[in-house]
mmCIF file of C-alpha atoms in Angstrom:
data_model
loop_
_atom_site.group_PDB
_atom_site.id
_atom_site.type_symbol
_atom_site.label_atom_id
_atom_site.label_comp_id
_atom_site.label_asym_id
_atom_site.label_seq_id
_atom_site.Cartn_x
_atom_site.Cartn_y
_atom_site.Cartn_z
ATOM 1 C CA UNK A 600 63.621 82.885 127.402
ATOM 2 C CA UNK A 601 66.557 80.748 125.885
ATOM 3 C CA UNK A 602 67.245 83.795 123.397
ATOM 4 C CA UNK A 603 67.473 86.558 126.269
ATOM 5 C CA UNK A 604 69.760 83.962 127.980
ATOM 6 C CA UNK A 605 71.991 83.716 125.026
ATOM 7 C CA UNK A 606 71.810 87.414 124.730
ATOM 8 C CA UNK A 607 73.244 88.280 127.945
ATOM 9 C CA UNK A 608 75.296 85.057 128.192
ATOM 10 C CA UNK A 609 77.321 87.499 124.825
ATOM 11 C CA UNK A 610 77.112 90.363 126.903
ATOM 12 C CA UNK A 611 78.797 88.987 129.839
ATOM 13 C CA UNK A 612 81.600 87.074 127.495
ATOM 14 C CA UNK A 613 82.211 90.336 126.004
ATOM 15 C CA UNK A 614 82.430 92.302 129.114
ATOM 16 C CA UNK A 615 84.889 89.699 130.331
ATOM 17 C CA UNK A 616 87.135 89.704 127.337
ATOM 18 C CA UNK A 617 86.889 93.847 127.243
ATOM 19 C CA UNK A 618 88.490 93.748 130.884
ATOM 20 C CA UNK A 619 91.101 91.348 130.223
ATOM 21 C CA UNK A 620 92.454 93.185 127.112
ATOM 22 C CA UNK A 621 91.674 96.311 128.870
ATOM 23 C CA UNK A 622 93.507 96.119 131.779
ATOM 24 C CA UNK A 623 97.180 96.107 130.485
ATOM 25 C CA UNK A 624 96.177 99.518 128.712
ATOM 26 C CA UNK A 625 94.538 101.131 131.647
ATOM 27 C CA UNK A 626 97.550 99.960 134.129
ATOM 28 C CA UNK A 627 100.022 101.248 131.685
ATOM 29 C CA UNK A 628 98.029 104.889 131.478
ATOM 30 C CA UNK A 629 97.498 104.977 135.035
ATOM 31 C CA UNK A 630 101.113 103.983 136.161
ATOM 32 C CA UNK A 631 102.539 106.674 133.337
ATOM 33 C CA UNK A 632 101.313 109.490 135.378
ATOM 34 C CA UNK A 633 102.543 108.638 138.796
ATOM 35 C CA UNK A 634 105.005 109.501 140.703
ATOM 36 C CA UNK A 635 108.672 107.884 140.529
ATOM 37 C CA UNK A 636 108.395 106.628 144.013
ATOM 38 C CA UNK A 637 104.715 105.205 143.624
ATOM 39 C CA UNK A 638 105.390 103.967 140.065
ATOM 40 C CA UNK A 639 108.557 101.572 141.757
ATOM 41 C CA UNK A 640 106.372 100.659 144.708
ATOM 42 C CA UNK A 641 105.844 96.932 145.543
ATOM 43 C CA UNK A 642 102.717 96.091 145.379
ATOM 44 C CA UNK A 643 101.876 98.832 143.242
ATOM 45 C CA UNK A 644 98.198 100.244 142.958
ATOM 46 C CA UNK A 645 96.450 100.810 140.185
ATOM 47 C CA UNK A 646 95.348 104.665 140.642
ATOM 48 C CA UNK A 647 97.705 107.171 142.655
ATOM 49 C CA UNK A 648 95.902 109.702 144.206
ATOM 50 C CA UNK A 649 98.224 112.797 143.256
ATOM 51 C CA UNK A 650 98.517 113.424 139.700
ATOM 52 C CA UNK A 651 102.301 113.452 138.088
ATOM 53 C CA UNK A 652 104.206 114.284 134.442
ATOM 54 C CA UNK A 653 107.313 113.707 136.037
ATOM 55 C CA UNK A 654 108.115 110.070 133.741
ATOM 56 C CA UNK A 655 107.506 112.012 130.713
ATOM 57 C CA UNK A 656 109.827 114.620 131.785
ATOM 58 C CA UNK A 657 111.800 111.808 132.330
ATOM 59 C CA UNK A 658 111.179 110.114 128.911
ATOM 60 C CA UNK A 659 112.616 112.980 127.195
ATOM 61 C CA UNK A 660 115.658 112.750 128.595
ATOM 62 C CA UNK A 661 115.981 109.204 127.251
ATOM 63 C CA UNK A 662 118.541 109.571 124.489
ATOM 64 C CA UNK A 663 117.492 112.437 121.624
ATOM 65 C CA UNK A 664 114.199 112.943 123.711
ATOM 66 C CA UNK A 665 110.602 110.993 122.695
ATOM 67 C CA UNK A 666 109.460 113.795 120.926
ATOM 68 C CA UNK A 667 111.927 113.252 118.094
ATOM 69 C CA UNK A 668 111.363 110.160 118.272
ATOM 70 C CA UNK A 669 107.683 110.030 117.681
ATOM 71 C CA UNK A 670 108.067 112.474 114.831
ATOM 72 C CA UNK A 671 110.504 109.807 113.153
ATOM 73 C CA UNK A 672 107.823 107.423 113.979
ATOM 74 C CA UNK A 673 105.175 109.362 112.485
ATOM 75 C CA UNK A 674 107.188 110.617 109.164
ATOM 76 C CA UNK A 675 108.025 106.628 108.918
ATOM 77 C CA UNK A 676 104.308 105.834 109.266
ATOM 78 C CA UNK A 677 102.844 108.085 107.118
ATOM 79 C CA UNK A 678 105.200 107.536 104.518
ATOM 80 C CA UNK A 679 104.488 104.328 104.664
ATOM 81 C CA UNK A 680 100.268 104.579 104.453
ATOM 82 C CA UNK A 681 100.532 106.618 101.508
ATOM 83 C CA UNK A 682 103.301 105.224 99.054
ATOM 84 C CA UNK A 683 101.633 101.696 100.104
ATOM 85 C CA UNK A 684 97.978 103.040 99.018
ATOM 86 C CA UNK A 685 99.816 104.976 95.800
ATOM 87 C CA UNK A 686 101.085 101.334 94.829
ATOM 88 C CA UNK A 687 98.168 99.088 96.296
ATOM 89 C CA UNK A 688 95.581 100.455 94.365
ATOM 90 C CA UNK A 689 96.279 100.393 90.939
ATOM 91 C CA UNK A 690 97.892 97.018 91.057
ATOM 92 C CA UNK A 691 94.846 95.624 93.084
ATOM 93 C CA UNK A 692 92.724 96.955 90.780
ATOM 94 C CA UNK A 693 94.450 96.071 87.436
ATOM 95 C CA UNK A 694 94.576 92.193 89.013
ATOM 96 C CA UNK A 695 90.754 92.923 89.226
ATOM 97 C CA UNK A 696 89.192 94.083 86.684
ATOM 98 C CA UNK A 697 92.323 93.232 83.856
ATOM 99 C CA UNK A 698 92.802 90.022 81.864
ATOM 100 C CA UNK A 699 96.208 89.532 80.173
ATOM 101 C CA UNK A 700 98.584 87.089 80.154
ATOM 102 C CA UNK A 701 100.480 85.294 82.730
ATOM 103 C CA UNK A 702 97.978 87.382 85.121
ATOM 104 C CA UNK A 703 97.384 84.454 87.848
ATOM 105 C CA UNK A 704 101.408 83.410 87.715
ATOM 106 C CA UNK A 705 102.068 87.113 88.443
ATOM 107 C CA UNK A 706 99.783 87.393 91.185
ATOM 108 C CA UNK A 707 101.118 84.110 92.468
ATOM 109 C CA UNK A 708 104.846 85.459 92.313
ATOM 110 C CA UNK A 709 103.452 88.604 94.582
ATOM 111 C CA UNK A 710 101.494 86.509 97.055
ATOM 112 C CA UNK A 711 104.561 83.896 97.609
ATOM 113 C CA UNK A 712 106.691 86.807 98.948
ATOM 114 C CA UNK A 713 104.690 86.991 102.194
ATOM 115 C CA UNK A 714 106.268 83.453 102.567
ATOM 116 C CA UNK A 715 109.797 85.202 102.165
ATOM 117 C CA UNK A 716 110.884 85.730 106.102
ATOM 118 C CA UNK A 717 112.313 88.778 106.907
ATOM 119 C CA UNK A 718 115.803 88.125 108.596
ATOM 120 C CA UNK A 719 116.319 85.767 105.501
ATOM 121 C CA UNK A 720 117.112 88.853 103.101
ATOM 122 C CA UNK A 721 118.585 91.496 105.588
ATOM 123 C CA UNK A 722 122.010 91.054 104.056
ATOM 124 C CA UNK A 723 120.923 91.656 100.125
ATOM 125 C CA UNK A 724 117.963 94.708 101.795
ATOM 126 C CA UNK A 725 121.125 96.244 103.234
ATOM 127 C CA UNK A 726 123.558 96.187 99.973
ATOM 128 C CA UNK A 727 120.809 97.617 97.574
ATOM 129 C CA UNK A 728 120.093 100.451 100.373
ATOM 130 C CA UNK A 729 123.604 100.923 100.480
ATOM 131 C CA UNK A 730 123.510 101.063 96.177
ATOM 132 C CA UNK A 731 121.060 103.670 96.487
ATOM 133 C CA UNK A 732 123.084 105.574 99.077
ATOM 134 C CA UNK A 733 119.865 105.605 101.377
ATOM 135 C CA UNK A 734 120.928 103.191 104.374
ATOM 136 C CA UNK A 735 120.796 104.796 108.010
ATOM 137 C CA UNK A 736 117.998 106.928 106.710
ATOM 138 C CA UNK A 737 114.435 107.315 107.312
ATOM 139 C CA UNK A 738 113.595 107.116 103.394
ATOM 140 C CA UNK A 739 115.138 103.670 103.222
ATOM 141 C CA UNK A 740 113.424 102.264 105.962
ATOM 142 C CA UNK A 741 110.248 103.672 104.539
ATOM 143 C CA UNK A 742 110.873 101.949 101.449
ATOM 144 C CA UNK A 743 111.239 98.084 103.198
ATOM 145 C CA UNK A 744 108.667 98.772 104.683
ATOM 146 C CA UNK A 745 106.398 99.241 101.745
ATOM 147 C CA UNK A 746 107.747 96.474 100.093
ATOM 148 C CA UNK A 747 107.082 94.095 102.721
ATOM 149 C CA UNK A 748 103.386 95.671 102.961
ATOM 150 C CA UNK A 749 102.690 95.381 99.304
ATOM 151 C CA UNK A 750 101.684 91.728 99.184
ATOM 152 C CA UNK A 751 98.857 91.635 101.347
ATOM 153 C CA UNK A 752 97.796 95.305 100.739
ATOM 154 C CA UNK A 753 97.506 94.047 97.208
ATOM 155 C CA UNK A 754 95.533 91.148 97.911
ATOM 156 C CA UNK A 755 93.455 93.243 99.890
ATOM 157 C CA UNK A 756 92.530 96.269 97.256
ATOM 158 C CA UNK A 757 92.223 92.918 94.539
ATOM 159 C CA UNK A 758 89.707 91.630 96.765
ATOM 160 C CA UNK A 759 88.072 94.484 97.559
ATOM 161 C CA UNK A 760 87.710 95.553 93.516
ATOM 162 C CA UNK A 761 86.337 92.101 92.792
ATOM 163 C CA UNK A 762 83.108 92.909 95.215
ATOM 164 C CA UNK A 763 82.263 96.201 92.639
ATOM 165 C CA UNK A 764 80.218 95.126 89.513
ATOM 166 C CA UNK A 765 81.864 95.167 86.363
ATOM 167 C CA UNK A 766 78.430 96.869 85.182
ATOM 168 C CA UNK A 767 79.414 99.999 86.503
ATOM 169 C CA UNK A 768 82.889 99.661 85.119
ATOM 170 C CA UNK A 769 81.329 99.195 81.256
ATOM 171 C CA UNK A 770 78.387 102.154 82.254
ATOM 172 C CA UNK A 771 81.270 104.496 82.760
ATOM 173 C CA UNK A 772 83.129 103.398 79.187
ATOM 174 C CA UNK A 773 79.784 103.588 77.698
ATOM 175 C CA UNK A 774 79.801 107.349 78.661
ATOM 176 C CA UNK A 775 83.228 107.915 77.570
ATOM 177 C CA UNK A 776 85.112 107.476 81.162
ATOM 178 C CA UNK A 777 88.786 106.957 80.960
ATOM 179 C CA UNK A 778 90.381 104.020 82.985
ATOM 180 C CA UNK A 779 91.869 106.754 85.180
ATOM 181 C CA UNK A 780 88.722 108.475 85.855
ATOM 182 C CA UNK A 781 86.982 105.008 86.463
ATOM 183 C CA UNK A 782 89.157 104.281 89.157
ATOM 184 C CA UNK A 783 89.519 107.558 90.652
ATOM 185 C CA UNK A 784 85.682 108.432 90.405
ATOM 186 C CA UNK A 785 83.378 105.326 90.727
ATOM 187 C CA UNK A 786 85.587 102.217 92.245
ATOM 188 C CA UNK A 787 87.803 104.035 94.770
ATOM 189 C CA UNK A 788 84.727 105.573 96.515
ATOM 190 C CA UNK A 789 83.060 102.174 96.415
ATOM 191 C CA UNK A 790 86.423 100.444 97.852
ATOM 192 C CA UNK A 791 86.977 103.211 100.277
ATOM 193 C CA UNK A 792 86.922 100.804 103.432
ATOM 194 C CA UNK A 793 89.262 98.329 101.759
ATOM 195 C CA UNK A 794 91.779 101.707 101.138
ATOM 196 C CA UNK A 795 90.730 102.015 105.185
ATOM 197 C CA UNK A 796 91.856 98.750 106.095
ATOM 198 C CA UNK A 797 95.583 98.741 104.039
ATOM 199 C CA UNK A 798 96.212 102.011 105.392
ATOM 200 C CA UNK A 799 95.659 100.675 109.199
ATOM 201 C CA UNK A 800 97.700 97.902 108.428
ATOM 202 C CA UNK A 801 100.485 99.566 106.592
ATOM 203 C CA UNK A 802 100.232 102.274 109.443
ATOM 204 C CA UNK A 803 100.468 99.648 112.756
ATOM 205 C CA UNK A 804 103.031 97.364 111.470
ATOM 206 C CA UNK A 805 105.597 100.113 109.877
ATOM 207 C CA UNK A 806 104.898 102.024 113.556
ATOM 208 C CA UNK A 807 105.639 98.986 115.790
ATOM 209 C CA UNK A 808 108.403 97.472 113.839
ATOM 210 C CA UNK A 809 111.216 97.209 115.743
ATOM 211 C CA UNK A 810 113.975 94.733 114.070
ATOM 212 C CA UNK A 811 114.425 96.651 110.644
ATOM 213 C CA UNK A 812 114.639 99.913 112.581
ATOM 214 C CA UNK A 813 117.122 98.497 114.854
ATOM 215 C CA UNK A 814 119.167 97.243 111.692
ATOM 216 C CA UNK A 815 119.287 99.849 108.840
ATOM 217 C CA UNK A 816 119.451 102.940 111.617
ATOM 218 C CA UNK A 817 122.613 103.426 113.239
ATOM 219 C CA UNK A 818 121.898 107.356 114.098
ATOM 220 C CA UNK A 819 120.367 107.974 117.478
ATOM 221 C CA UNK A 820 118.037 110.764 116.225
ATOM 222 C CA UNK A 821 117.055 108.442 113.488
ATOM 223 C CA UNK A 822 115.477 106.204 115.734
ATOM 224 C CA UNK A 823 111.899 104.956 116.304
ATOM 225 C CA UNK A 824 109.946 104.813 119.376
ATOM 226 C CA UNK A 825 109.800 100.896 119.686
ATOM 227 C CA UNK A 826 113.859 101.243 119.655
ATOM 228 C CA UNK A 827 113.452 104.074 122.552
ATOM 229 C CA UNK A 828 111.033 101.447 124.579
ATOM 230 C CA UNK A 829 113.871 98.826 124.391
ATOM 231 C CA UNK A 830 116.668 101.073 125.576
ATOM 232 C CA UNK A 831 114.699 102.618 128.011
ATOM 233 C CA UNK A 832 113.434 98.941 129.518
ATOM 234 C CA UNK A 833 117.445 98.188 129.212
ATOM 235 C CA UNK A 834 117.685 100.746 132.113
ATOM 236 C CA UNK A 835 121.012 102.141 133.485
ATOM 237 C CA UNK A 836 123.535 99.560 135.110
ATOM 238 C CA UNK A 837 120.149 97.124 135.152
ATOM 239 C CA UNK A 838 117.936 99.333 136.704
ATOM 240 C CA UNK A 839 114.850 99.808 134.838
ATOM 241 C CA UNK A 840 112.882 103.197 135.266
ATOM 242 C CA UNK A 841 109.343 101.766 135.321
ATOM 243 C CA UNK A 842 107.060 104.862 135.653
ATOM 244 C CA UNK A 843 109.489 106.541 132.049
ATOM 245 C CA UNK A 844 108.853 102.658 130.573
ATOM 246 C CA UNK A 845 105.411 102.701 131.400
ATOM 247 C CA UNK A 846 104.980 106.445 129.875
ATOM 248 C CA UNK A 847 106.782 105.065 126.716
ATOM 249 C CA UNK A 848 104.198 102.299 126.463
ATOM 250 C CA UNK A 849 101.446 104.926 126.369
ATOM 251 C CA UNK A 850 103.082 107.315 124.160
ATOM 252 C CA UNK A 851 103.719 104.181 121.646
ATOM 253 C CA UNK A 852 100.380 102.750 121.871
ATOM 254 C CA UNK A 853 97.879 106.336 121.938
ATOM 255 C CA UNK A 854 98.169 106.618 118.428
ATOM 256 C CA UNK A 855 97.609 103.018 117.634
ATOM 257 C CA UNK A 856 94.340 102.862 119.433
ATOM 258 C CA UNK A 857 92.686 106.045 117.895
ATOM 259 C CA UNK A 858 93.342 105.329 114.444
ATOM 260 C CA UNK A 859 91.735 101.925 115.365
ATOM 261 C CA UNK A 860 88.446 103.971 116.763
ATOM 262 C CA UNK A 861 88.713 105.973 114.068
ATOM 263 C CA UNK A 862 88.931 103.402 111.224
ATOM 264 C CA UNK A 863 87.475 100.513 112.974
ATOM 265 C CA UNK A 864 83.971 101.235 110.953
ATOM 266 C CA UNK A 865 85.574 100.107 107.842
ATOM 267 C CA UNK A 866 88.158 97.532 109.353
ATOM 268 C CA UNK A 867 85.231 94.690 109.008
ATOM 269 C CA UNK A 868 83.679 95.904 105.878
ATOM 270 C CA UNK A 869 87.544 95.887 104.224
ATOM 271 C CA UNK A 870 88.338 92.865 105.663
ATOM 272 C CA UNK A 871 85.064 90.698 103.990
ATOM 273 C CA UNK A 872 85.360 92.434 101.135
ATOM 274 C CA UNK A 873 85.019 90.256 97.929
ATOM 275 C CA UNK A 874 84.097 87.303 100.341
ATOM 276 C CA UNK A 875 80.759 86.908 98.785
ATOM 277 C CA UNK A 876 79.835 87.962 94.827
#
């Protein structure tokens, strides 16, 4: 009896917590496709009963339009994911399964730049952009971004290589394996949800970051969708366009959620990994 209490005692908890984080998303969707007049109204309702695309219309008149803006989002992103897994991986894997000297000072050195705040170093991130001729541009930005991802993506893959036996690692020399073929073949299958879990977080924080974007971009078609969501919740001599903020909003935060549904499988599994040996 006590366990079936417990039991639905979760259930209930959960349900509760599901509805409060819920809520803001489903308000946000529902208010995106009303119409201008229902989306201003005071006290607005949740659902409208006619059906409207009119604040994304609206949206995409908001400076160079949403749509290029997403697609800087998404070229920022993705650059982002992959030249942070390209990077990641080795290193995490060389701090692994590697022994050579000055190996835990190193990995010290990398770990004490997530202490390093951000706004500290905008000045010096600025002049070496502007050495490599790359500031205002989405390649630059990509590049900060990585290098602020780096630590903890890192720490992550190291972790995640540390839960694979080295048995398999000397099995593989024993048949003649290169270190390349190792890695590529046997441990990056095995560490597949750790690779899951860096990507996510490379992807989320490069696509919501909104102060380096707002810094190192001066070109209006350069700019990234949380920029758009601040302009557009700016509004025009103080009048803020709810229903085009509240299609922004959903816009922004779509992508976030399915590659959260998509991934979330492996989020856990990446997260634990090399927790217990």
């Amino acid at each position: 009896m006590s366990e079936r209490l417990s039991f639905w005692g979760f259930v209930i908890a959960g349900l509760v917590v599901s509805v409060i984080f819920l809520m803001p998303v489903v308000w946000s969707l529902a208010n995106s496709f009303k119409p201008a007049a229902e989306a201003l109204a005071h006290p607005a309702a949740l659902f409208s009963r006619s059906f409207s695309l009119e604040n994304y219309r609206r949206l995409e008149g908001v400076g160079a339009g949403w749509v290029v803006y997403a697609t800087n989002s998404v070229l920022i992103a993705l650059g982002t994911v992959v030249l942070t897994i390209l990077v990641s991986v080795p290193a995490g894997y060389g701090f692994s399964k590697f022994r050579f000297p000055g190996q835990s000072l190193l990995f010290v050195i990398v770990m004490a730049t997530m202490m390093i705040p951000f706004q500290s170093i905008l000045t010096p991130l600025f002049l070496i952009l502007k050495f490599l001729r790359l500031q205002n541009s989405l390649t630059g930005l990509v590049l900060i971004y990585v290098t602020f991802q780096l630590p903890f993506s890192i720490f992550m893959m190291r972790n995640a290589f540390d839960a694979v036996p080295r048995a398999l690692i000397e099995a593989a020399r024993i048949d003649g394996a290169s270190q390349a073929t190792i890695l590529r073949r046997i441990m990056l299958p095995i560490a597949l949800p750790g690779v899951a879990t860096v990507a996510m977080f490379a992807f989320l924080n490069s696509w919501n970051e909104f102060l380096a974007a707002l810094i190192f971009l001066s070109d209006q078609n350069k700019f990234t969708l949380p920029i758009m969501l601040v302009n557009v919740s700016s509004g025009i001599y103080g009048i803020i366009d709810w229903g085009a903020l509240q299609a922004g909003i959903a816009v922004t935060m779509l992508p976030c959620i399915l590659l959260f549904l998509a991934l979330q499988r492996y989020y856990v599994r990446g997260l634990t990994a090399g927790a217990v040996k």
